[in-house]
PDB file of C-alpha atoms in Angstrom:
ATOM      1  CA  MET A 213    -222.024-219.070  38.175  1.00  0.00           C
ATOM      2  CA  VAL A 214    -224.793-221.182  36.476  1.00  0.00           C
ATOM      3  CA  ARG A 215    -226.305-217.997  35.048  1.00  0.00           C
ATOM      4  CA  ILE A 216    -222.661-216.983  33.855  1.00  0.00           C
ATOM      5  CA  LEU A 217    -222.525-220.184  31.942  1.00  0.00           C
ATOM      6  CA  ARG A 218    -225.701-219.695  30.561  1.00  0.00           C
ATOM      7  CA  ARG A 219    -224.447-216.517  28.968  1.00  0.00           C
ATOM      8  CA  VAL A 220    -221.234-217.972  27.761  1.00  0.00           C
ATOM      9  CA  TYR A 221    -222.599-221.193  26.200  1.00  0.00           C
ATOM     10  CA  PRO A 222    -224.717-220.178  23.453  1.00  0.00           C
ATOM     11  CA  ALA A 223    -221.518-217.771  21.956  1.00  0.00           C
ATOM     12  CA  LEU A 224    -219.573-220.989  22.351  1.00  0.00           C
ATOM     13  CA  ALA A 225    -221.812-222.776  20.196  1.00  0.00           C
ATOM     14  CA  VAL A 226    -222.003-220.502  17.644  1.00  0.00           C
ATOM     15  CA  ALA A 227    -218.323-219.664  17.760  1.00  0.00           C
ATOM     16  CA  PRO A 228    -217.712-222.517  15.006  1.00  0.00           C
ATOM     17  CA  TRP A 229    -220.532-222.076  12.710  1.00  0.00           C
ATOM     18  CA  LEU A 230    -218.929-218.782  12.412  1.00  0.00           C
ATOM     19  CA  MET A 231    -215.223-220.471  11.498  1.00  0.00           C
ATOM     20  CA  THR A 232    -216.797-222.713   9.377  1.00  0.00           C
ATOM     21  CA  THR A 233    -218.659-219.712   7.570  1.00  0.00           C
ATOM     22  CA  GLY A 234    -215.913-217.148   7.364  1.00  0.00           C
ATOM     23  CA  ILE A 235    -213.649-219.782   5.904  1.00  0.00           C
ATOM     24  CA  ALA A 236    -216.204-220.707   3.275  1.00  0.00           C
ATOM     25  CA  SER A 237    -216.609-216.934   2.452  1.00  0.00           C
ATOM     26  CA  ALA A 238    -213.020-216.797   1.983  1.00  0.00           C
ATOM     27  CA  ASP A 239    -212.646-219.483  -0.099  1.00  0.00           C
ATOM     28  CA  THR A 240    -215.441-217.765  -2.375  1.00  0.00           C
ATOM     29  CA  MET A 241    -213.747-214.334  -2.550  1.00  0.00           C
ATOM     30  CA  ALA A 242    -212.607-212.740  -5.922  1.00  0.00           C
ATOM     31  CA  ARG A 243    -209.165-213.284  -6.467  1.00  0.00           C
ATOM     32  CA  LEU A 244    -207.109-210.572  -8.339  1.00  0.00           C
ATOM     33  CA  PRO A 245    -205.336-212.176 -11.376  1.00  0.00           C
ATOM     34  CA  SER A 246    -201.716-212.699 -10.844  1.00  0.00           C
ATOM     35  CA  ASP A 247    -200.535-209.657 -12.923  1.00  0.00           C
ATOM     36  CA  GLU A 248    -202.485-207.244 -10.582  1.00  0.00           C
ATOM     37  CA  LEU A 249    -200.965-209.007  -7.702  1.00  0.00           C
ATOM     38  CA  GLU A 250    -197.824-207.676  -9.060  1.00  0.00           C
ATOM     39  CA  ILE A 251    -198.650-204.231  -9.658  1.00  0.00           C
ATOM     40  CA  THR A 252    -198.720-203.718  -6.054  1.00  0.00           C
ATOM     41  CA  ASP A 253    -195.470-204.724  -5.637  1.00  0.00           C
ATOM     42  CA  ASP A 254    -193.811-202.214  -8.013  1.00  0.00           C
ATOM     43  CA  SER A 255    -193.536-198.832  -6.585  1.00  0.00           C
ATOM     44  CA  GLU A 256    -193.174-197.295 -10.318  1.00  0.00           C
ATOM     45  CA  THR A 257    -196.451-199.049 -11.507  1.00  0.00           C
ATOM     46  CA  ASN A 258    -198.201-197.712  -9.070  1.00  0.00           C
ATOM     47  CA  GLU A 259    -197.449-194.527  -9.514  1.00  0.00           C
ATOM     48  CA  GLN A 260    -198.396-194.442 -13.053  1.00  0.00           C
ATOM     49  CA  LEU A 261    -201.323-196.649 -11.802  1.00  0.00           C
ATOM     50  CA  ARG A 262    -202.526-193.301  -9.950  1.00  0.00           C
ATOM     51  CA  GLN A 263    -202.162-191.460 -13.221  1.00  0.00           C
ATOM     52  CA  HIS A 264    -203.145-193.788 -15.701  1.00  0.00           C
ATOM     53  CA  PRO A 265    -205.852-196.485 -14.549  1.00  0.00           C
ATOM     54  CA  TRP A 266    -205.231-198.104 -18.052  1.00  0.00           C
ATOM     55  CA  ILE A 267    -202.239-199.380 -16.772  1.00  0.00           C
ATOM     56  CA  ARG A 268    -203.951-201.990 -14.949  1.00  0.00           C
ATOM     57  CA  TYR A 269    -204.960-203.321 -18.381  1.00  0.00           C
ATOM     58  CA  VAL A 270    -202.057-202.527 -20.505  1.00  0.00           C
ATOM     59  CA  ARG A 271    -199.362-202.725 -18.150  1.00  0.00           C
ATOM     60  CA  ARG A 272    -196.129-200.538 -19.772  1.00  0.00           C
ATOM     61  CA  PHE A 273    -196.867-201.950 -23.091  1.00  0.00           C
ATOM     62  CA  ARG A 274    -199.733-202.463 -25.674  1.00  0.00           C
ATOM     63  CA  ALA A 275    -198.672-205.827 -26.819  1.00  0.00           C
ATOM     64  CA  ASP A 276    -200.456-208.341 -29.375  1.00  0.00           C
ATOM     65  CA  HIS A 277    -202.512-207.383 -31.763  1.00  0.00           C
ATOM     66  CA  ASN A 278    -202.896-204.018 -33.358  1.00  0.00           C
ATOM     67  CA  PHE A 279    -204.898-202.617 -36.594  1.00  0.00           C
ATOM     68  CA  ALA A 280    -204.501-199.393 -38.085  1.00  0.00           C
ATOM     69  CA  LEU A 281    -206.565-197.399 -40.729  1.00  0.00           C
ATOM     70  CA  VAL A 282    -205.189-194.315 -42.014  1.00  0.00           C
ATOM     71  CA  ALA A 283    -205.697-191.984 -45.142  1.00  0.00           C
ATOM     72  CA  GLY A 284    -203.776-189.155 -46.773  1.00  0.00           C
ATOM     73  CA  GLY A 285    -201.576-187.694 -49.359  1.00  0.00           C
ATOM     74  CA  GLY A 286    -198.505-186.376 -50.568  1.00  0.00           C
ATOM     75  CA  ARG A 287    -196.146-185.635 -53.395  1.00  0.00           C
ATOM     76  CA  GLY A 288    -193.345-187.503 -55.140  1.00  0.00           C
ATOM     77  CA  THR A 289    -191.496-187.694 -58.474  1.00  0.00           C
ATOM     78  CA  TYR A 290    -190.973-190.229 -60.804  1.00  0.00           C
ATOM     79  CA  LEU A 291    -187.434-190.318 -62.312  1.00  0.00           C
ATOM     80  CA  ILE A 292    -187.665-192.127 -65.695  1.00  0.00           C
ATOM     81  CA  GLU A 293    -184.371-193.673 -67.355  1.00  0.00           C
ATOM     82  CA  SER A 294    -186.424-194.814 -70.380  1.00  0.00           C
ATOM     83  CA  PHE A 295    -189.992-194.781 -71.405  1.00  0.00           C
ATOM     84  CA  GLY A 296    -191.396-194.043 -74.970  1.00  0.00           C
ATOM     85  CA  ALA A 297    -189.219-191.180 -75.986  1.00  0.00           C
ATOM     86  CA  LEU A 298    -188.706-189.847 -72.617  1.00  0.00           C
ATOM     87  CA  LYS A 299    -185.344-190.131 -71.526  1.00  0.00           C
ATOM     88  CA  GLY A 300    -184.058-188.584 -67.957  1.00  0.00           C
ATOM     89  CA  ALA A 301    -186.961-187.011 -67.545  1.00  0.00           C
ATOM     90  CA  ARG A 302    -188.360-186.060 -63.935  1.00  0.00           C
ATOM     91  CA  ILE A 303    -192.352-185.751 -63.529  1.00  0.00           C
ATOM     92  CA  ASP A 304    -194.061-184.672 -60.061  1.00  0.00           C
ATOM     93  CA  SER A 305    -197.017-186.221 -59.490  1.00  0.00           C
ATOM     94  CA  GLY A 306    -199.356-185.948 -56.206  1.00  0.00           C
ATOM     95  CA  SER A 307    -201.554-188.667 -54.943  1.00  0.00           C
ATOM     96  CA  ALA A 308    -204.202-189.744 -52.590  1.00  0.00           C
ATOM     97  CA  TRP A 309    -204.197-192.976 -50.707  1.00  0.00           C
ATOM     98  CA  ALA A 310    -205.618-195.040 -47.939  1.00  0.00           C
ATOM     99  CA  LYS A 311    -203.767-198.016 -45.930  1.00  0.00           C
ATOM    100  CA  LEU A 312    -204.992-200.872 -43.713  1.00  0.00           C
ATOM    101  CA  GLN A 313    -202.413-202.244 -41.249  1.00  0.00           C
ATOM    102  CA  TYR A 314    -201.945-205.159 -39.086  1.00  0.00           C
ATOM    103  CA  SER A 315    -199.231-205.619 -36.731  1.00  0.00           C
ATOM    104  CA  TYR A 316    -198.038-207.934 -33.662  1.00  0.00           C
ATOM    105  CA  HIS A 317    -196.452-205.969 -31.062  1.00  0.00           C
ATOM    106  CA  VAL A 318    -193.879-207.890 -28.781  1.00  0.00           C
ATOM    107  CA  PRO A 319    -192.078-206.283 -25.840  1.00  0.00           C
ATOM    108  CA  LEU A 320    -188.283-206.467 -25.293  1.00  0.00           C
ATOM    109  CA  TYR A 321    -188.177-204.168 -22.010  1.00  0.00           C
ATOM    110  CA  ARG A 322    -190.429-202.218 -20.422  1.00  0.00           C
ATOM    111  CA  GLY A 323    -192.225-199.924 -22.989  1.00  0.00           C
ATOM    112  CA  PHE A 324    -189.848-200.872 -25.737  1.00  0.00           C
ATOM    113  CA  GLY A 325    -190.400-203.420 -28.374  1.00  0.00           C
ATOM    114  CA  TYR A 326    -190.461-204.765 -31.690  1.00  0.00           C
ATOM    115  CA  ILE A 327    -193.559-205.023 -34.283  1.00  0.00           C
ATOM    116  CA  LEU A 328    -194.029-207.207 -37.182  1.00  0.00           C
ATOM    117  CA  GLY A 329    -197.119-207.241 -39.319  1.00  0.00           C
ATOM    118  CA  SER A 330    -198.643-206.370 -43.306  1.00  0.00           C
ATOM    119  CA  SER A 331    -200.451-204.036 -45.146  1.00  0.00           C
ATOM    120  CA  LEU A 332    -202.580-203.588 -47.978  1.00  0.00           C
ATOM    121  CA  GLY A 333    -203.777-200.067 -49.537  1.00  0.00           C
ATOM    122  CA  TYR A 334    -204.529-197.576 -52.594  1.00  0.00           C
ATOM    123  CA  GLN A 335    -203.185-195.172 -54.251  1.00  0.00           C
ATOM    124  CA  TYR A 336    -205.085-192.387 -56.591  1.00  0.00           C
ATOM    125  CA  SER A 337    -202.959-190.543 -58.734  1.00  0.00           C
ATOM    126  CA  PRO A 338    -204.752-187.946 -60.762  1.00  0.00           C
ATOM    127  CA  ARG A 339    -204.511-187.981 -64.939  1.00  0.00           C
ATOM    128  CA  GLU A 340    -203.579-185.406 -66.849  1.00  0.00           C
ATOM    129  CA  ALA A 341    -204.839-185.795 -70.214  1.00  0.00           C
ATOM    130  CA  LEU A 342    -202.377-184.110 -71.969  1.00  0.00           C
ATOM    131  CA  ARG A 343    -199.037-184.751 -69.871  1.00  0.00           C
ATOM    132  CA  PRO A 344    -196.363-187.078 -71.760  1.00  0.00           C
ATOM    133  CA  PHE A 345    -196.340-188.991 -68.780  1.00  0.00           C
ATOM    134  CA  GLN A 346    -199.540-189.782 -66.723  1.00  0.00           C
ATOM    135  CA  PRO A 347    -199.356-192.028 -63.553  1.00  0.00           C
ATOM    136  CA  VAL A 348    -202.380-193.961 -62.747  1.00  0.00           C
ATOM    137  CA  PRO A 349    -203.716-195.494 -59.424  1.00  0.00           C
ATOM    138  CA  MET A 350    -201.795-198.233 -57.826  1.00  0.00           C
ATOM    139  CA  VAL A 351    -203.238-201.212 -55.471  1.00  0.00           C
ATOM    140  CA  MET A 352    -200.830-202.059 -52.720  1.00  0.00           C
ATOM    141  CA  PHE A 353    -200.682-205.684 -51.832  1.00  0.00           C
ATOM    142  CA  PRO A 354    -199.859-207.200 -48.353  1.00  0.00           C
ATOM    143  CA  GLY A 355    -196.182-207.233 -47.991  1.00  0.00           C
ATOM    144  CA  ILE A 356    -193.980-207.443 -44.648  1.00  0.00           C
ATOM    145  CA  LEU A 357    -193.780-204.934 -42.095  1.00  0.00           C
ATOM    146  CA  ALA A 358    -191.243-204.933 -39.228  1.00  0.00           C
ATOM    147  CA  GLY A 359    -189.924-202.281 -37.007  1.00  0.00           C
ATOM    148  CA  LEU A 360    -189.375-200.833 -33.135  1.00  0.00           C
ATOM    149  CA  VAL A 361    -192.312-199.212 -31.193  1.00  0.00           C
ATOM    150  CA  LEU A 362    -192.028-197.274 -27.376  1.00  0.00           C
ATOM    151  CA  ASN A 363    -194.888-197.035 -25.265  1.00  0.00           C
ATOM    152  CA  LEU A 364    -194.301-193.938 -23.428  1.00  0.00           C
ATOM    153  CA  ASN A 365    -197.099-194.731 -21.126  1.00  0.00           C
ATOM    154  CA  PRO A 366    -200.619-195.814 -21.598  1.00  0.00           C
ATOM    155  CA  LEU A 367    -201.722-193.155 -23.769  1.00  0.00           C
ATOM    156  CA  TRP A 368    -198.815-192.444 -25.875  1.00  0.00           C
ATOM    157  CA  ARG A 369    -196.600-194.532 -28.102  1.00  0.00           C
ATOM    158  CA  THR A 370    -194.287-194.056 -31.541  1.00  0.00           C
ATOM    159  CA  VAL A 371    -193.302-196.693 -34.257  1.00  0.00           C
ATOM    160  CA  VAL A 372    -190.648-196.400 -36.520  1.00  0.00           C
ATOM    161  CA  ALA A 373    -190.815-199.264 -39.251  1.00  0.00           C
ATOM    162  CA  ALA A 374    -189.949-200.565 -42.869  1.00  0.00           C
ATOM    163  CA  ASP A 375    -192.713-201.861 -45.287  1.00  0.00           C
ATOM    164  CA  VAL A 376    -191.780-203.844 -48.068  1.00  0.00           C
ATOM    165  CA  TYR A 377    -194.314-204.590 -50.679  1.00  0.00           C
ATOM    166  CA  MET A 378    -195.421-204.728 -54.282  1.00  0.00           C
ATOM    167  CA  ALA A 379    -197.918-202.726 -56.197  1.00  0.00           C
ATOM    168  CA  ARG A 380    -200.086-202.948 -59.245  1.00  0.00           C
ATOM    169  CA  ALA A 381    -200.245-199.941 -61.827  1.00  0.00           C
ATOM    170  CA  ASN A 382    -202.375-200.845 -65.061  1.00  0.00           C
ATOM    171  CA  GLY A 383    -202.174-198.271 -68.187  1.00  0.00           C
ATOM    172  CA  ILE A 384    -199.320-196.133 -67.144  1.00  0.00           C
ATOM    173  CA  THR A 385    -199.051-194.107 -70.090  1.00  0.00           C
ATOM    174  CA  TYR A 386    -196.782-192.466 -72.691  1.00  0.00           C
ATOM    175  CA  TYR A 387    -198.652-189.872 -74.506  1.00  0.00           C
ATOM    176  CA  ASP A 388    -197.013-188.426 -77.604  1.00  0.00           C
ATOM    177  CA  ALA A 389    -198.685-185.096 -78.507  1.00  0.00           C
ATOM    178  CA  VAL A 390    -197.417-185.233 -82.058  1.00  0.00           C
ATOM    179  CA  ASP A 391    -197.680-188.832 -83.195  1.00  0.00           C
ATOM    180  CA  ALA A 392    -200.408-190.485 -81.706  1.00  0.00           C
ATOM    181  CA  THR A 393    -199.203-193.647 -82.901  1.00  0.00           C
ATOM    182  CA  LYS A 394    -196.231-193.895 -80.551  1.00  0.00           C
ATOM    183  CA  THR A 395    -198.619-193.343 -77.322  1.00  0.00           C
ATOM    184  CA  GLU A 396    -197.903-196.140 -75.270  1.00  0.00           C
ATOM    185  CA  HIS A 397    -199.956-197.969 -72.448  1.00  0.00           C
ATOM    186  CA  ILE A 398    -198.391-200.590 -70.066  1.00  0.00           C
ATOM    187  CA  SER A 399    -199.263-202.649 -66.865  1.00  0.00           C
ATOM    188  CA  VAL A 400    -196.158-203.281 -64.424  1.00  0.00           C
ATOM    189  CA  THR A 401    -195.831-204.703 -61.255  1.00  0.00           C
ATOM    190  CA  LEU A 402    -193.323-202.547 -58.950  1.00  0.00           C
ATOM    191  CA  VAL A 403    -191.406-203.503 -55.757  1.00  0.00           C
ATOM    192  CA  ALA A 404    -191.903-200.595 -52.895  1.00  0.00           C
ATOM    193  CA  TYR A 405    -189.924-199.774 -50.053  1.00  0.00           C
ATOM    194  CA  ASP A 406    -191.733-197.581 -47.380  1.00  0.00           C
ATOM    195  CA  SER A 407    -189.891-196.239 -44.229  1.00  0.00           C
ATOM    196  CA  LEU A 408    -192.601-194.940 -41.536  1.00  0.00           C
ATOM    197  CA  VAL A 409    -193.067-192.839 -38.413  1.00  0.00           C
ATOM    198  CA  ALA A 410    -196.148-193.203 -36.409  1.00  0.00           C
ATOM    199  CA  ILE A 411    -197.128-191.317 -33.359  1.00  0.00           C
ATOM    200  CA  ASP A 412    -200.295-192.875 -31.460  1.00  0.00           C
ATOM    201  CA  TYR A 413    -202.576-191.020 -29.029  1.00  0.00           C
ATOM    202  CA  PHE A 414    -205.134-193.674 -27.435  1.00  0.00           C
ATOM    203  CA  TYR A 415    -208.317-191.475 -26.088  1.00  0.00           C
ATOM    204  CA  ASP A 416    -209.867-194.877 -25.285  1.00  0.00           C
ATOM    205  CA  LEU A 417    -208.670-198.066 -23.649  1.00  0.00           C
ATOM    206  CA  ASN A 418    -208.944-199.680 -26.861  1.00  0.00           C
ATOM    207  CA  TRP A 419    -209.263-196.788 -29.664  1.00  0.00           C
ATOM    208  CA  GLY A 420    -206.580-194.320 -30.529  1.00  0.00           C
ATOM    209  CA  LEU A 421    -205.696-191.495 -33.114  1.00  0.00           C
ATOM    210  CA  ARG A 422    -202.588-192.037 -35.282  1.00  0.00           C
ATOM    211  CA  LEU A 423    -200.298-189.721 -37.408  1.00  0.00           C
ATOM    212  CA  GLU A 424    -197.945-191.095 -39.763  1.00  0.00           C
ATOM    213  CA  ALA A 425    -195.100-189.925 -41.970  1.00  0.00           C
ATOM    214  CA  HIS A 426    -193.824-191.732 -44.845  1.00  0.00           C
ATOM    215  CA  GLN A 427    -190.850-191.937 -47.198  1.00  0.00           C
ATOM    216  CA  ARG A 428    -190.872-194.415 -50.141  1.00  0.00           C
ATOM    217  CA  ALA A 429    -189.019-195.313 -53.213  1.00  0.00           C
ATOM    218  CA  VAL A 430    -191.018-197.529 -55.904  1.00  0.00           C
ATOM    219  CA  TYR A 431    -189.052-199.539 -58.684  1.00  0.00           C
ATOM    220  CA  TYR A 432    -190.266-201.013 -61.782  1.00  0.00           C
ATOM    221  CA  TYR A 433    -187.414-204.159 -62.521  1.00  0.00           C
ATOM    222  CA  ARG A 434    -188.130-204.522 -66.037  1.00  0.00           C
ATOM    223  CA  PRO A 435    -187.625-208.420 -66.494  1.00  0.00           C
ATOM    224  CA  LEU A 436    -184.995-210.047 -68.388  1.00  0.00           C
ATOM    225  CA  GLN A 437    -186.014-211.567 -71.444  1.00  0.00           C
ATOM    226  CA  GLN A 438    -185.002-215.557 -71.609  1.00  0.00           C
ATOM    227  CA  PRO A 439    -184.428-217.410 -74.894  1.00  0.00           C
ATOM    228  CA  GLY A 440    -187.476-219.421 -75.782  1.00  0.00           C
ATOM    229  CA  ASP A 441    -189.502-216.678 -73.797  1.00  0.00           C
ATOM    230  CA  THR A 442    -192.428-215.518 -75.748  1.00  0.00           C
ATOM    231  CA  ALA A 443    -193.900-213.265 -73.007  1.00  0.00           C
ATOM    232  CA  VAL A 444    -194.503-209.461 -73.831  1.00  0.00           C
ATOM    233  CA  TYR A 445    -192.516-207.365 -71.353  1.00  0.00           C
ATOM    234  CA  ALA A 446    -192.521-203.444 -71.306  1.00  0.00           C
ATOM    235  CA  ALA A 447    -188.901-203.746 -72.436  1.00  0.00           C
ATOM    236  CA  ASP A 448    -188.308-199.944 -72.833  1.00  0.00           C
ATOM    237  CA  ALA A 449    -189.373-198.812 -69.400  1.00  0.00           C
ATOM    238  CA  LEU A 450    -187.728-198.122 -66.641  1.00  0.00           C
ATOM    239  CA  PHE A 451    -188.164-195.424 -64.015  1.00  0.00           C
ATOM    240  CA  ARG A 452    -188.758-195.117 -60.203  1.00  0.00           C
ATOM    241  CA  LEU A 453    -191.097-193.246 -57.729  1.00  0.00           C
ATOM    242  CA  GLU A 454    -189.706-191.233 -54.863  1.00  0.00           C
ATOM    243  CA  ASP A 455    -192.433-189.714 -52.677  1.00  0.00           C
ATOM    244  CA  ARG A 456    -193.423-188.584 -49.228  1.00  0.00           C
ATOM    245  CA  TRP A 457    -196.800-188.693 -48.205  1.00  0.00           C
ATOM    246  CA  TYR A 458    -198.432-187.909 -44.540  1.00  0.00           C
ATOM    247  CA  GLY A 459    -202.011-189.076 -43.230  1.00  0.00           C
ATOM    248  CA  ILE A 460    -203.740-189.671 -40.144  1.00  0.00           C
ATOM    249  CA  GLY A 461    -206.500-192.436 -39.093  1.00  0.00           C
ATOM    250  CA  VAL A 462    -206.971-194.758 -36.145  1.00  0.00           C
ATOM    251  CA  VAL A 463    -205.382-197.366 -34.419  1.00  0.00           C
ATOM    252  CA  TYR A 464    -207.333-200.370 -32.535  1.00  0.00           C
ATOM    253  CA  HIS A 465    -205.548-202.602 -29.919  1.00  0.00           C
ATOM    254  CA  LEU A 466    -207.168-205.448 -29.227  1.00  0.00           C
ATOM    255  CA  LEU A 467    -206.837-206.829 -25.834  1.00  0.00           C
TER     256      LEU A 467
END
């Protein structure tokens, strides 16, 4: 009996220390964030997690801050009602462009949501010296961007949006090959209505590739001359640009 007590007593003496150490260790163990705890309760999300480990970080929706830098080219037509001696003319024009876009993504249901943001850019149009109508490069100022976004999975998403902004064109020229004195140069601010479709593929947790397609209408609204107004306007100019352009670039999701 004495021998048994001698063997059991040390174990009983150590037991409280082991319990205390175990409790302390449990308190110091790293805890998973609450969103990762939720992930284990969703069988559909668990299946996506097995297919795409990034879903642990982006869930079903790439929310919040997104940036895109896209460049490309396209063609369009200037529809000229009046500019110099040009009346009812159609002038085809090509262009190259680059745009920087910021958008804030807000989820509505699962992978579907909406975006709000803005963009700025530059459009280059080559000038042909002997053409009667000679477009010039445009600076595209920040405007209002709004649209819808669908996250198919952590790798793919699509965006449909509209972008309304102002653009500045300095030195648009009407060239008169017969009488050089009738040649005109105007600098105007235009209003652009741009609809776009984009497809994003994320090859990295934050970085992705983007393909964009745009259809745009750019209008010059001639100011109305007010009594006593001494400002000089391009009073005889009335035209618009309708174009389509396509681009490729990179997109960055700030996590």
